[in-house]
Short mmCIF file of C-alpha atoms and ligand atoms in Angstrom, two decimals:
data_model
loop_
_atom_site.label_atom_id
_atom_site.label_comp_id
_atom_site.label_asym_id
_atom_site.label_seq_id
_atom_site.Cartn_x
_atom_site.Cartn_y
_atom_site.Cartn_z
CA MET A 1240 -24.01 6.37 -22.09
CA SER A 1241 -24.31 9.92 -24.12
CA THR A 1242 -21.83 12.71 -23.51
CA LYS A 1243 -24.46 15.08 -21.11
CA VAL A 1244 -24.35 18.57 -22.42
CA ALA A 1245 -25.30 21.81 -20.57
CA VAL A 1246 -26.11 25.18 -22.07
CA VAL A 1247 -25.94 28.66 -20.47
CA THR A 1248 -26.96 31.67 -22.75
CA GLY A 1249 -25.15 34.85 -21.76
CA SER A 1250 -22.24 32.89 -20.12
CA ASN A 1251 -19.51 35.35 -21.51
CA LYS A 1252 -19.64 37.30 -17.99
CA GLY A 1253 -21.66 37.72 -14.82
CA ILE A 1254 -24.43 35.42 -13.59
CA GLY A 1255 -23.93 33.21 -16.62
CA LEU A 1256 -20.01 32.87 -16.15
CA ALA A 1257 -20.56 31.93 -12.49
CA ILE A 1258 -23.14 29.42 -13.54
CA VAL A 1259 -20.52 28.02 -15.96
CA LYS A 1260 -17.71 28.17 -13.51
CA ALA A 1261 -19.92 25.88 -11.41
CA LEU A 1262 -21.35 23.58 -13.96
CA CYS A 1263 -17.69 23.25 -14.63
CA GLN A 1264 -16.77 22.19 -11.02
CA GLN A 1265 -20.10 19.68 -10.33
CA PHE A 1266 -21.88 18.45 -13.87
CA GLU A 1267 -20.68 15.56 -15.29
CA GLY A 1268 -20.59 16.64 -18.90
CA VAL A 1269 -19.48 18.86 -21.51
CA VAL A 1270 -20.34 23.44 -20.59
CA TYR A 1271 -20.83 25.11 -23.13
CA VAL A 1272 -20.51 29.26 -23.14
CA THR A 1273 -22.29 30.50 -25.43
CA ALA A 1274 -22.01 34.18 -26.36
CA ARG A 1275 -23.46 37.11 -29.14
CA ASP A 1276 -19.94 38.08 -29.69
CA ILE A 1277 -17.31 35.55 -31.17
CA GLY A 1278 -14.31 37.37 -29.25
CA ARG A 1279 -15.82 37.68 -25.82
CA GLY A 1280 -16.84 34.04 -25.83
CA LYS A 1281 -13.31 32.81 -26.40
CA GLU A 1282 -11.51 35.13 -24.19
CA THR A 1283 -13.83 34.04 -21.93
CA VAL A 1284 -13.57 30.33 -22.15
CA GLU A 1285 -9.51 31.42 -22.88
CA THR A 1286 -9.50 32.57 -19.34
CA LEU A 1287 -11.70 29.39 -17.96
CA VAL A 1288 -9.10 26.96 -19.11
CA SER A 1289 -6.42 29.05 -17.89
CA GLU A 1290 -7.97 28.61 -14.16
CA GLY A 1291 -7.77 24.75 -14.80
CA LEU A 1292 -11.53 24.04 -16.18
CA LYS A 1293 -12.68 22.40 -19.88
CA PRO A 1294 -15.94 24.73 -21.29
CA MET A 1295 -16.68 24.43 -25.03
CA PHE A 1296 -18.12 27.54 -26.82
CA HIS A 1297 -20.36 27.93 -29.22
CA GLN A 1298 -21.68 31.50 -30.54
CA LEU A 1299 -25.53 32.24 -29.49
CA ASP A 1300 -27.29 35.48 -30.14
CA ILE A 1301 -30.67 34.96 -28.67
CA ASN A 1302 -32.06 37.81 -30.75
CA ASP A 1303 -31.26 36.61 -33.70
CA PHE A 1304 -33.03 33.58 -35.19
CA SER A 1305 -30.90 32.54 -37.41
CA SER A 1306 -27.90 31.99 -34.52
CA ILE A 1307 -30.88 30.07 -32.19
CA THR A 1308 -31.69 27.73 -35.01
CA ALA A 1309 -28.11 27.00 -36.47
CA ALA A 1310 -27.02 26.51 -32.73
CA ALA A 1311 -30.03 23.99 -32.08
CA ALA A 1312 -28.54 21.37 -35.22
CA TYR A 1313 -25.70 21.52 -33.64
CA PHE A 1314 -26.39 20.26 -29.90
CA LYS A 1315 -28.91 18.24 -32.03
CA ASP A 1316 -26.14 16.70 -34.45
CA LYS A 1317 -23.59 16.62 -32.21
CA TYR A 1318 -25.06 15.24 -28.57
CA GLY A 1319 -28.87 14.32 -29.83
CA GLY A 1320 -30.01 17.41 -27.35
CA VAL A 1321 -29.06 19.04 -24.49
CA ASP A 1322 -29.77 17.63 -20.83
CA ILE A 1323 -29.24 21.36 -19.25
CA LEU A 1324 -30.44 24.40 -20.58
CA VAL A 1325 -29.70 28.10 -18.76
CA ASN A 1326 -31.66 30.82 -20.19
CA ASN A 1327 -29.57 33.65 -18.78
CA ALA A 1328 -28.88 35.82 -21.40
CA GLY A 1329 -30.52 39.49 -20.63
CA ILE A 1330 -30.11 42.88 -20.55
CA ALA A 1331 -31.78 46.36 -18.12
CA PHE A 1332 -31.33 50.14 -19.10
CA LYS A 1333 -30.01 51.53 -16.68
CA GLY A 1334 -31.79 54.17 -14.52
CA ALA A 1335 -30.24 57.25 -15.64
CA ASP A 1336 -30.51 56.03 -19.26
CA THR A 1337 -32.16 58.74 -21.14
CA THR A 1338 -33.46 56.46 -24.38
CA PRO A 1339 -37.56 57.14 -24.56
CA PHE A 1340 -39.37 54.37 -22.57
CA ALA A 1341 -41.06 52.70 -25.57
CA VAL A 1342 -37.52 52.32 -26.75
CA GLN A 1343 -36.71 50.65 -23.91
CA ALA A 1344 -39.74 48.65 -23.48
CA GLU A 1345 -39.36 47.37 -26.98
CA VAL A 1346 -35.92 46.39 -26.38
CA THR A 1347 -36.51 44.99 -23.36
CA LEU A 1348 -39.03 42.45 -24.28
CA LYS A 1349 -37.49 41.97 -27.43
CA THR A 1350 -34.45 39.95 -25.46
CA ASN A 1351 -35.73 39.37 -22.34
CA PHE A 1352 -39.14 37.89 -23.06
CA PHE A 1353 -39.76 37.06 -26.95
CA ALA A 1354 -35.92 35.95 -27.48
CA THR A 1355 -35.48 33.60 -24.50
CA ARG A 1356 -39.08 32.56 -25.50
CA ASP A 1357 -37.51 32.07 -29.15
CA MET A 1358 -34.98 29.72 -27.33
CA LEU A 1359 -37.23 27.85 -25.31
CA THR A 1360 -39.48 27.16 -28.57
CA HIS A 1361 -36.30 25.60 -30.55
CA PHE A 1362 -34.39 24.36 -27.52
CA LEU A 1363 -37.31 22.55 -25.64
CA PRO A 1364 -37.89 19.92 -27.97
CA LEU A 1365 -33.99 18.78 -27.71
CA VAL A 1366 -33.89 18.87 -24.04
CA LYS A 1367 -33.57 14.85 -22.85
CA THR A 1368 -35.00 12.44 -20.50
CA GLY A 1369 -34.58 13.97 -17.04
CA GLY A 1370 -33.13 17.24 -18.12
CA ARG A 1371 -33.16 20.68 -16.57
CA VAL A 1372 -34.09 24.15 -17.87
CA VAL A 1373 -33.79 27.46 -15.75
CA ASN A 1374 -34.75 30.48 -16.89
CA ILE A 1375 -33.35 33.33 -15.11
CA SER A 1376 -36.11 35.65 -14.09
CA SER A 1377 -36.07 38.01 -11.41
CA PHE A 1378 -37.54 38.39 -7.75
CA VAL A 1379 -39.15 41.59 -9.44
CA GLY A 1380 -40.89 39.05 -12.02
CA SER A 1381 -41.89 36.64 -9.11
CA ARG A 1382 -43.03 39.08 -6.95
CA THR A 1383 -45.03 41.13 -9.57
CA LEU A 1384 -46.83 38.02 -10.84
CA ASN A 1385 -47.56 36.45 -7.36
CA GLN A 1386 -49.72 39.68 -7.01
CA CYS A 1387 -51.47 38.98 -9.77
CA SER A 1388 -54.86 37.42 -9.75
CA PRO A 1389 -55.04 33.30 -10.39
CA ALA A 1390 -56.77 34.26 -13.81
CA LEU A 1391 -53.75 35.55 -15.19
CA GLN A 1392 -51.67 33.00 -13.74
CA GLU A 1393 -53.05 30.66 -15.52
CA LEU A 1394 -52.81 32.32 -19.19
CA SER A 1395 -52.13 30.44 -22.20
CA GLU A 1396 -48.71 31.32 -23.82
CA GLU A 1397 -50.47 33.15 -26.65
CA GLU A 1398 -52.25 34.97 -23.79
CA LEU A 1399 -49.16 35.70 -22.63
CA VAL A 1400 -47.28 36.75 -25.71
CA GLY A 1401 -50.43 39.00 -26.70
CA LEU A 1402 -50.08 40.75 -23.68
CA MET A 1403 -46.49 41.34 -23.73
CA GLN A 1404 -46.77 42.77 -27.37
CA ARG A 1405 -49.75 45.13 -25.76
CA PHE A 1406 -47.57 46.48 -23.23
CA VAL A 1407 -44.91 47.12 -25.77
CA GLU A 1408 -47.80 49.09 -28.13
CA GLU A 1409 -49.47 50.63 -25.40
CA THR A 1410 -45.44 52.17 -24.37
CA LYS A 1411 -45.59 53.65 -27.88
CA LYS A 1412 -48.59 55.91 -27.14
CA ASP A 1413 -47.76 56.39 -23.35
CA GLU A 1414 -50.71 54.63 -22.45
CA HIS A 1415 -49.19 51.48 -20.34
CA LYS A 1416 -50.37 53.17 -17.13
CA LYS A 1417 -53.84 53.68 -18.17
CA GLY A 1418 -53.41 49.92 -19.51
CA GLY A 1419 -53.00 49.28 -16.03
CA TRP A 1420 -49.37 48.22 -16.68
CA PRO A 1421 -46.52 49.37 -14.04
CA ASP A 1422 -44.07 51.37 -15.35
CA THR A 1423 -41.09 49.37 -15.72
CA ALA A 1424 -39.81 47.47 -18.71
CA TYR A 1425 -37.66 45.09 -17.17
CA GLY A 1426 -40.25 44.20 -14.06
CA VAL A 1427 -43.01 43.33 -16.93
CA SER A 1428 -40.06 41.23 -19.19
CA LYS A 1429 -39.59 39.01 -16.06
CA THR A 1430 -43.24 38.95 -15.06
CA GLY A 1431 -43.45 37.37 -18.66
CA VAL A 1432 -40.63 35.50 -17.58
CA THR A 1433 -41.66 33.40 -14.98
CA ALA A 1434 -45.28 33.94 -16.39
CA LEU A 1435 -44.13 31.55 -19.33
CA SER A 1436 -41.91 29.31 -17.43
CA PHE A 1437 -45.37 27.68 -15.21
CA ILE A 1438 -46.79 27.57 -18.78
CA LEU A 1439 -44.39 25.96 -20.20
CA ALA A 1440 -43.52 23.75 -16.74
CA ARG A 1441 -47.65 22.60 -17.01
CA ARG A 1442 -47.31 21.60 -20.58
CA LEU A 1443 -43.92 19.95 -20.16
CA SER A 1444 -45.89 17.89 -16.93
CA ARG A 1445 -49.05 17.62 -19.36
CA GLU A 1446 -47.25 16.03 -22.69
CA ARG A 1447 -43.90 14.64 -21.31
CA HIS A 1448 -44.48 13.44 -18.05
CA GLY A 1449 -42.50 10.20 -18.31
CA ASP A 1450 -39.48 12.36 -19.39
CA LYS A 1451 -38.88 14.05 -15.47
CA ILE A 1452 -38.14 17.51 -17.08
CA LEU A 1453 -37.97 20.21 -14.63
CA LEU A 1454 -38.31 23.58 -15.62
CA ASN A 1455 -37.76 26.22 -13.00
CA ALA A 1456 -37.51 30.15 -13.20
CA CYS A 1457 -34.73 31.14 -10.89
CA CYS A 1458 -35.41 34.46 -9.51
CA PRO A 1459 -32.35 36.43 -7.90
CA GLY A 1460 -31.86 39.04 -6.32
CA TRP A 1461 -29.42 41.32 -6.01
CA VAL A 1462 -26.25 40.31 -7.75
CA ARG A 1463 -22.66 42.39 -8.44
CA THR A 1464 -22.31 42.89 -12.35
CA ASP A 1465 -22.20 44.68 -14.59
CA MET A 1466 -25.90 45.17 -15.42
CA ALA A 1467 -26.67 45.73 -11.81
CA GLY A 1468 -24.03 48.08 -10.82
CA VAL A 1469 -21.08 47.47 -7.51
CA THR A 1470 -23.91 48.05 -4.84
CA PRO A 1471 -27.16 47.60 -4.39
CA ASN A 1472 -28.39 51.46 -4.24
CA SER A 1473 -26.54 51.81 -7.44
CA ALA A 1474 -29.37 49.15 -9.10
CA THR A 1475 -31.07 50.43 -11.69
CA ARG A 1476 -34.52 51.77 -10.64
CA ARG A 1477 -35.78 49.74 -13.52
CA ASN A 1478 -33.83 46.82 -12.77
CA VAL A 1479 -34.97 46.26 -8.73
N1 LIG B 1454 -26.95 40.98 -11.49
C1 LIG B 1454 -28.40 41.33 -10.53
O1 LIG B 1454 -28.93 41.36 -9.95
C2 LIG B 1454 -29.70 40.35 -11.52
C3 LIG B 1454 -30.86 39.89 -10.67
C4 LIG B 1454 -32.07 39.25 -11.00
C5 LIG B 1454 -32.08 38.47 -12.27
N2 LIG B 1454 -30.61 39.26 -13.04
C6 LIG B 1454 -30.73 38.80 -14.68
O2 LIG B 1454 -29.88 37.76 -14.27
C7 LIG B 1454 -29.18 37.69 -16.12
C8 LIG B 1454 -27.81 38.03 -15.79
O3 LIG B 1454 -27.84 39.00 -15.76
P1 LIG B 1454 -26.27 39.36 -15.09
O4 LIG B 1454 -26.48 40.54 -14.02
O5 LIG B 1454 -24.86 38.81 -15.12
O6 LIG B 1454 -25.85 40.78 -16.53
P2 LIG B 1454 -24.50 41.11 -17.36
O7 LIG B 1454 -23.21 41.00 -16.65
O8 LIG B 1454 -24.98 41.95 -18.13
O9 LIG B 1454 -24.58 40.01 -18.71
C9 LIG B 1454 -25.56 39.98 -19.35
C10 LIG B 1454 -25.26 38.46 -20.10
O10 LIG B 1454 -26.19 38.52 -21.16
C11 LIG B 1454 -25.95 38.62 -22.80
N3 LIG B 1454 -26.79 38.70 -23.65
C12 LIG B 1454 -27.04 40.41 -23.69
N4 LIG B 1454 -27.89 40.34 -24.65
C13 LIG B 1454 -27.63 38.92 -25.20
C14 LIG B 1454 -28.25 38.44 -26.45
N5 LIG B 1454 -29.50 38.84 -27.19
N6 LIG B 1454 -27.81 37.40 -26.77
C15 LIG B 1454 -26.70 36.60 -26.05
N7 LIG B 1454 -26.65 36.84 -24.75
C16 LIG B 1454 -26.98 38.19 -24.75
C17 LIG B 1454 -24.32 39.62 -22.23
O11 LIG B 1454 -23.46 39.55 -23.43
P3 LIG B 1454 -22.91 40.78 -24.38
O12 LIG B 1454 -21.58 40.89 -22.81
O13 LIG B 1454 -22.13 40.61 -25.11
O14 LIG B 1454 -23.55 42.02 -23.25
C18 LIG B 1454 -24.00 39.17 -20.93
O15 LIG B 1454 -22.88 38.13 -21.40
C19 LIG B 1454 -30.49 38.53 -16.40
O16 LIG B 1454 -31.26 37.80 -17.33
C20 LIG B 1454 -30.74 39.42 -15.52
O17 LIG B 1454 -31.68 39.76 -16.12
C21 LIG B 1454 -29.33 39.64 -12.34
#
């Protein structure tokens, strides 16, 4: 039987690191820490090894297209694909950050939505029979999506991408609220991730039904990490 492999994006710290630890303890296969920064990634692997775990490392910056394609080629060549993919990498501006909202919108959507979609575009074809894909969204995303009309919940991937692009463009003219958008770049990005997960799960069940691949959006509440702060109250306004 071929070696099973699990890949977690942005796993040098926070929720991604916790997922890697749990996989190292429970998954019968090779577990990959991936990080955009090689130094931070390798340091994480060394720490885990010192705790008796045996993760591997591969560099992966989801904002860098060539990094995604290089990683996809690596996992295809070495393992014939992946069995578990956790799209965890994400960012959020702090509530006190004075960066203009339009810039926050562009940067947040770039990583959380567009780069996560790039990952899925390149890695979904590599997911093996019986594979599992988890997109780490947020309760903010599922809560917002549940409030949308059924028509909005049944968008095509292209329509969803168009909507996400429209949000970014409208923030540049300070017209996003007039356009019906909420005042949260993080919330919109995670609504996009949850909606994309529905779209791709439906596609998998249509086009690769026999492969029994399960794709879910996971929507955590507050978790104490660098992103979310030391208490729920310290979480950023745009991060809750
Ligand atoms: N904490 C919460 O309360 C909470 C709640 C709901 C959902 N989430 C979601 O859970 C996920 C993990 O968040 P966290 O709280 O663990 O945050 P975190 O501690 O800040 O960790 C974020 C991770 O993502 C990585 N990352 C950021 N941009 C990346 C990129 N372009 N390519 C590769 N890796 C990148 C970071 O790498 P660097 O170290 O290089 O920056 C870091 O490893 C995120 O998607 C977040 O939105 C968090």
